Coordinates of C-alpha atoms in Angstrom, one line a residue:
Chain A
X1 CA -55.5 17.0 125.8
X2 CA -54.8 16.8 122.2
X3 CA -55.1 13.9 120.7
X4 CA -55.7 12.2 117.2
X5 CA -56.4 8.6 116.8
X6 CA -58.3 6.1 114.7
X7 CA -61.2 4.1 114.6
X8 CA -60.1 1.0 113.7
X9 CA -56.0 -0.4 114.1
X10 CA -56.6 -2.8 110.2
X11 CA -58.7 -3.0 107.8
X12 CA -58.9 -5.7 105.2
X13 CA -60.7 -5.1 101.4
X14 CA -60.7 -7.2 98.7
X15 CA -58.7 -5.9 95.5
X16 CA -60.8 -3.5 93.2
X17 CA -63.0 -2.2 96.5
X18 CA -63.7 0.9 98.1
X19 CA -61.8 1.4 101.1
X20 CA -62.7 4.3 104.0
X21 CA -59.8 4.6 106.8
X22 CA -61.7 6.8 109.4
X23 CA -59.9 9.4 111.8
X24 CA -60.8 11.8 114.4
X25 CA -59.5 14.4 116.4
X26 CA -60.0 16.7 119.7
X27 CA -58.2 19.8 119.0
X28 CA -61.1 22.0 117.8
X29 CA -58.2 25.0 116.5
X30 CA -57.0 22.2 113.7
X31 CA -57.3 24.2 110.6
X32 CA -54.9 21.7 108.5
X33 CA -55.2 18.1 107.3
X34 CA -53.4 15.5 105.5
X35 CA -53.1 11.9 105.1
X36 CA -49.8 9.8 104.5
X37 CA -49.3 6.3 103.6
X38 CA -46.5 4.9 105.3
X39 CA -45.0 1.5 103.6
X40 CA -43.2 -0.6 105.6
X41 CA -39.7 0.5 106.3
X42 CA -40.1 4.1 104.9
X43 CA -41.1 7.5 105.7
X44 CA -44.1 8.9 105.4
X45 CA -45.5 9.7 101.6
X46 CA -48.3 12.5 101.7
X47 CA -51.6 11.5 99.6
X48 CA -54.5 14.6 100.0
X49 CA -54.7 17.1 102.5
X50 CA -57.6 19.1 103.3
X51 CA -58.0 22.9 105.0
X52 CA -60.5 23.4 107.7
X53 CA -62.9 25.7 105.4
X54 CA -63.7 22.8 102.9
X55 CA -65.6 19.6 104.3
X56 CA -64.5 17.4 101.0
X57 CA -61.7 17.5 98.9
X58 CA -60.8 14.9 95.9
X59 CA -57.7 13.4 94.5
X60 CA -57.0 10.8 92.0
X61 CA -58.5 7.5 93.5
X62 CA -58.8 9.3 96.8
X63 CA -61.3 11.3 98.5
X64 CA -60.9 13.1 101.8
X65 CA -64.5 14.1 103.8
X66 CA -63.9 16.5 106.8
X67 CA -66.7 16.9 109.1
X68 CA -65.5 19.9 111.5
X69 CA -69.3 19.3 113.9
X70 CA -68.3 16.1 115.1
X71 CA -64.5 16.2 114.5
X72 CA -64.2 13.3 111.8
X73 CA -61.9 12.8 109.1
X74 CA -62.2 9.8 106.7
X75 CA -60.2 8.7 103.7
X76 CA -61.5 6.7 100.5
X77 CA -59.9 5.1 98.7
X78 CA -61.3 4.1 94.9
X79 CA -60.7 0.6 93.7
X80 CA -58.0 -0.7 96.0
X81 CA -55.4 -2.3 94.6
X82 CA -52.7 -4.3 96.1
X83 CA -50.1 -1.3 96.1
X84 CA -52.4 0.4 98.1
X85 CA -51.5 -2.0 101.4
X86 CA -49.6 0.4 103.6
X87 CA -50.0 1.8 107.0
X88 CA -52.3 5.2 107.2
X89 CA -51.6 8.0 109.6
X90 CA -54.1 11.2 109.5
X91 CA -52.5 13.8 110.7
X92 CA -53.0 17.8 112.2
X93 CA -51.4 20.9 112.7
X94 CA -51.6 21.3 116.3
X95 CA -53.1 24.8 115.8
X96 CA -53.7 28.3 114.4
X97 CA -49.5 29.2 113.7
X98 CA -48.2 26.3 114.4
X99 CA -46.5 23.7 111.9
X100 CA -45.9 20.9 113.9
X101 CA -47.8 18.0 113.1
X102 CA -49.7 15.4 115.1
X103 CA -50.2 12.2 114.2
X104 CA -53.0 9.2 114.5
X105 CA -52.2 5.9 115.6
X106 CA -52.3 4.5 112.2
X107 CA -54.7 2.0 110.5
X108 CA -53.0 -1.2 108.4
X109 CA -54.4 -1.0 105.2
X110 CA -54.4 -5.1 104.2
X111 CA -55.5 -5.8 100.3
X112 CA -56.8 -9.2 99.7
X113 CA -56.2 -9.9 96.0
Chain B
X1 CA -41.2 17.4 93.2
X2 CA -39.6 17.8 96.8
X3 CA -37.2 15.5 98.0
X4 CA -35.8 15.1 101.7
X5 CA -32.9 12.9 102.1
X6 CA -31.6 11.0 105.4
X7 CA -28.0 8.9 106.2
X8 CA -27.5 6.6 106.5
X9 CA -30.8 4.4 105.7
X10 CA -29.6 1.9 108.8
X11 CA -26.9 2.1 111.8
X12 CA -25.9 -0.7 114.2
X13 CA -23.7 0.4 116.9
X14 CA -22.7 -0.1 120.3
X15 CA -24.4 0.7 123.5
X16 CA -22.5 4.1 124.7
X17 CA -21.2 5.2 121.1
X18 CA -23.1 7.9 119.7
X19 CA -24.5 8.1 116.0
X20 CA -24.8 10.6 113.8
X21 CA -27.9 10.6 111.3
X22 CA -28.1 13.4 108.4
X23 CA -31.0 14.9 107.3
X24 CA -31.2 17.1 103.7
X25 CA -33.5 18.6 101.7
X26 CA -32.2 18.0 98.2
X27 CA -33.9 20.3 95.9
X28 CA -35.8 22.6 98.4
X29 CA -34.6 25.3 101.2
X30 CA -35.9 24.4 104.4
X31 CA -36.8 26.9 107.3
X32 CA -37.4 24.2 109.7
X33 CA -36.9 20.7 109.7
X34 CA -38.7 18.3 112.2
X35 CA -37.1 15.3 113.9
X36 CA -39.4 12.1 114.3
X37 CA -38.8 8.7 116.3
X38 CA -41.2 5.7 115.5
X39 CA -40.9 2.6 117.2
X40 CA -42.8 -0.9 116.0
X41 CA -45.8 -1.1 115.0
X42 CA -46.6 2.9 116.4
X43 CA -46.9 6.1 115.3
X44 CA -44.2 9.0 114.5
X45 CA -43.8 10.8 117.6
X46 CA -42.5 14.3 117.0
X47 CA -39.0 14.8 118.8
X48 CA -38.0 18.5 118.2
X49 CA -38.2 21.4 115.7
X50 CA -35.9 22.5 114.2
X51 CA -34.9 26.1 112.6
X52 CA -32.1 26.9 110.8
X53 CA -29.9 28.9 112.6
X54 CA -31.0 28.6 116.1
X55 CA -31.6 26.2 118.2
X56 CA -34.3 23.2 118.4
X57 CA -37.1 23.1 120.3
X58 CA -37.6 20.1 121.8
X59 CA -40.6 18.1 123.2
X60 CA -41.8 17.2 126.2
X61 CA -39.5 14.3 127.3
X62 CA -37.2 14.5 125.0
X63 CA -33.5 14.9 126.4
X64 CA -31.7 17.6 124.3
X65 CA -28.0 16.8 125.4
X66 CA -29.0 13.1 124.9
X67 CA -30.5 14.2 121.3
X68 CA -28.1 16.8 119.8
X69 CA -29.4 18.5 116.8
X70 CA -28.1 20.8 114.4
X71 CA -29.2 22.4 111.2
X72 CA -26.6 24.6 110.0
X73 CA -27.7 25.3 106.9
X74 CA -30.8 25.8 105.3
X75 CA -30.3 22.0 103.4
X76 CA -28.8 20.0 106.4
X77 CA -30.2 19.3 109.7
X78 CA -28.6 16.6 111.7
X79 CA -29.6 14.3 115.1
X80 CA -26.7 13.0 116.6
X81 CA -28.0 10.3 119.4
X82 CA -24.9 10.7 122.4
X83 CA -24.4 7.5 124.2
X84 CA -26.8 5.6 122.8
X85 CA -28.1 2.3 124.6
X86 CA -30.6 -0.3 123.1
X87 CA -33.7 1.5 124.1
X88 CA -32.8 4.3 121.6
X89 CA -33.2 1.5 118.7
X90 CA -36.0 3.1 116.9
X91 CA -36.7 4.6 113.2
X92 CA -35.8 8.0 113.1
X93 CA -37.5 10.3 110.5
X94 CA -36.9 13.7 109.6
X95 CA -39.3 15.8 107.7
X96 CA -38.7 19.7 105.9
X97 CA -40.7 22.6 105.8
X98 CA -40.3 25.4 103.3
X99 CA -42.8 27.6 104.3
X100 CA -43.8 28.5 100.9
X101 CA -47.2 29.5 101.1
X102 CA -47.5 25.5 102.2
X103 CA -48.1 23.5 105.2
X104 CA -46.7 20.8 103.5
X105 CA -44.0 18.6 104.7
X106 CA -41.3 16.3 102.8
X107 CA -40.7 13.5 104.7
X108 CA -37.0 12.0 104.4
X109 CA -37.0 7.9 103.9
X110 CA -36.0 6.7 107.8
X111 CA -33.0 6.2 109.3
X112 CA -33.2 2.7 111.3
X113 CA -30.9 2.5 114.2
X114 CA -30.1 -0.7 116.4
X115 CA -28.1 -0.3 119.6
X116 CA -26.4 -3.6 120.8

């Protein structure tokens, strides 16, 4: 069945650090993308999103890779800082004409000042 | 940029009352309008989908006389959870599509509910 989850549950960096939160998925018919940061006690806030025809797509202090061959999806993040500590989902459209979304299991994002 | 609204932002109530919790997109018109429920420490779990002007579509164990939603309008969806009981305590998100040449959606803020 369908399913989208995550490497590893936390992650810990020291402040000023790359981070990479790491995602993958089953449904090969995912042609949509996106990664939210989810603070505690609040919804979701999206960050980058990425379409199925590009394998790397950059924002401002983050960088999304896609790699479609072995169903991966990672997110970097540039010099962490301590607003960055959050909880990370990855998310997918569950397919071609569909807009519901399905979400990882989320990776605590933990920055060590 | 987009903003999605919910109310309230927390609800207590009593086992077998049932709560309202409003959902509106405050600067956007949204075609659909999706209904979340995350409990501690998990991920959102979509409840049901719904379209303006019809009626939701609901997931796979999700009761739909238990859940009641409504979007009425094109800026107001709402989930009314009927007799709730303890196990419904959850955070309850709702999210808005446009459909403006975007997959993105606007998530609203949470709504946490606590049934005693």
């Amino acid at each position: 069945g369908e399913s989208v989850g995550l490497h590893l549950p936390t992650l810990s960096v020291q402040e000023g650090d790359n981070s990479i939160i790491n995602c993958a998925y089953s449904n090969s018919a995912s042609d949509y993308f996106i990664w939210y940061k989810q603070e505690s006690g609040k919804g979701p806030q999206f960050i980058i999103d990425i379409r199925s025809n590009m394998d790397k797509r950059q924002g401002q202090r983050v960088t999304v890779l896609l790699n479609k061959t072995v169903k991966h999806l990672s997110l970097q993040i540039a010099a962490t800082q301590p607003g960055d500590s959050a909880v990370y989902f990855c998310a997918t459209l569950r397919g071609a004409g569909s807009y519901q979304l399905t979400f990882g299991k989320g990776t605590k994002l933990s920055v060590i000042p | 940029g987009a903003v999605v609204s919910q109310h309230p932002s927390w609800v207590i109530c009593k086992s077998g009352t049932s709560v309202k919790i409003e959902c509106r997109s405050l600067d956007f018109q949204a075609t659909t309008m999706f209904w979340y429920r995350q409990f501690p420490k998990q991920s959102l779990m979509l409840m049901a989908t719904s379209n303006e002007g019809s009626k939701a579509t609901y997931e796979q164990g999700v009761e739909k006389d238990k859940f009641l939603i409504n979007h009425a309008s094109l800026t107001l969806s709402t989930l009314t959870v009927t007799s709730a009981h303890p196990e419904d305590s959850s955070f309850y998100i709702c999210s808005a599509f446009s459909g403006a040449n975007s997959y993105e959606q606007y998530f609203g803020p949470g709504t946490r509910l606590t049934v005693t």
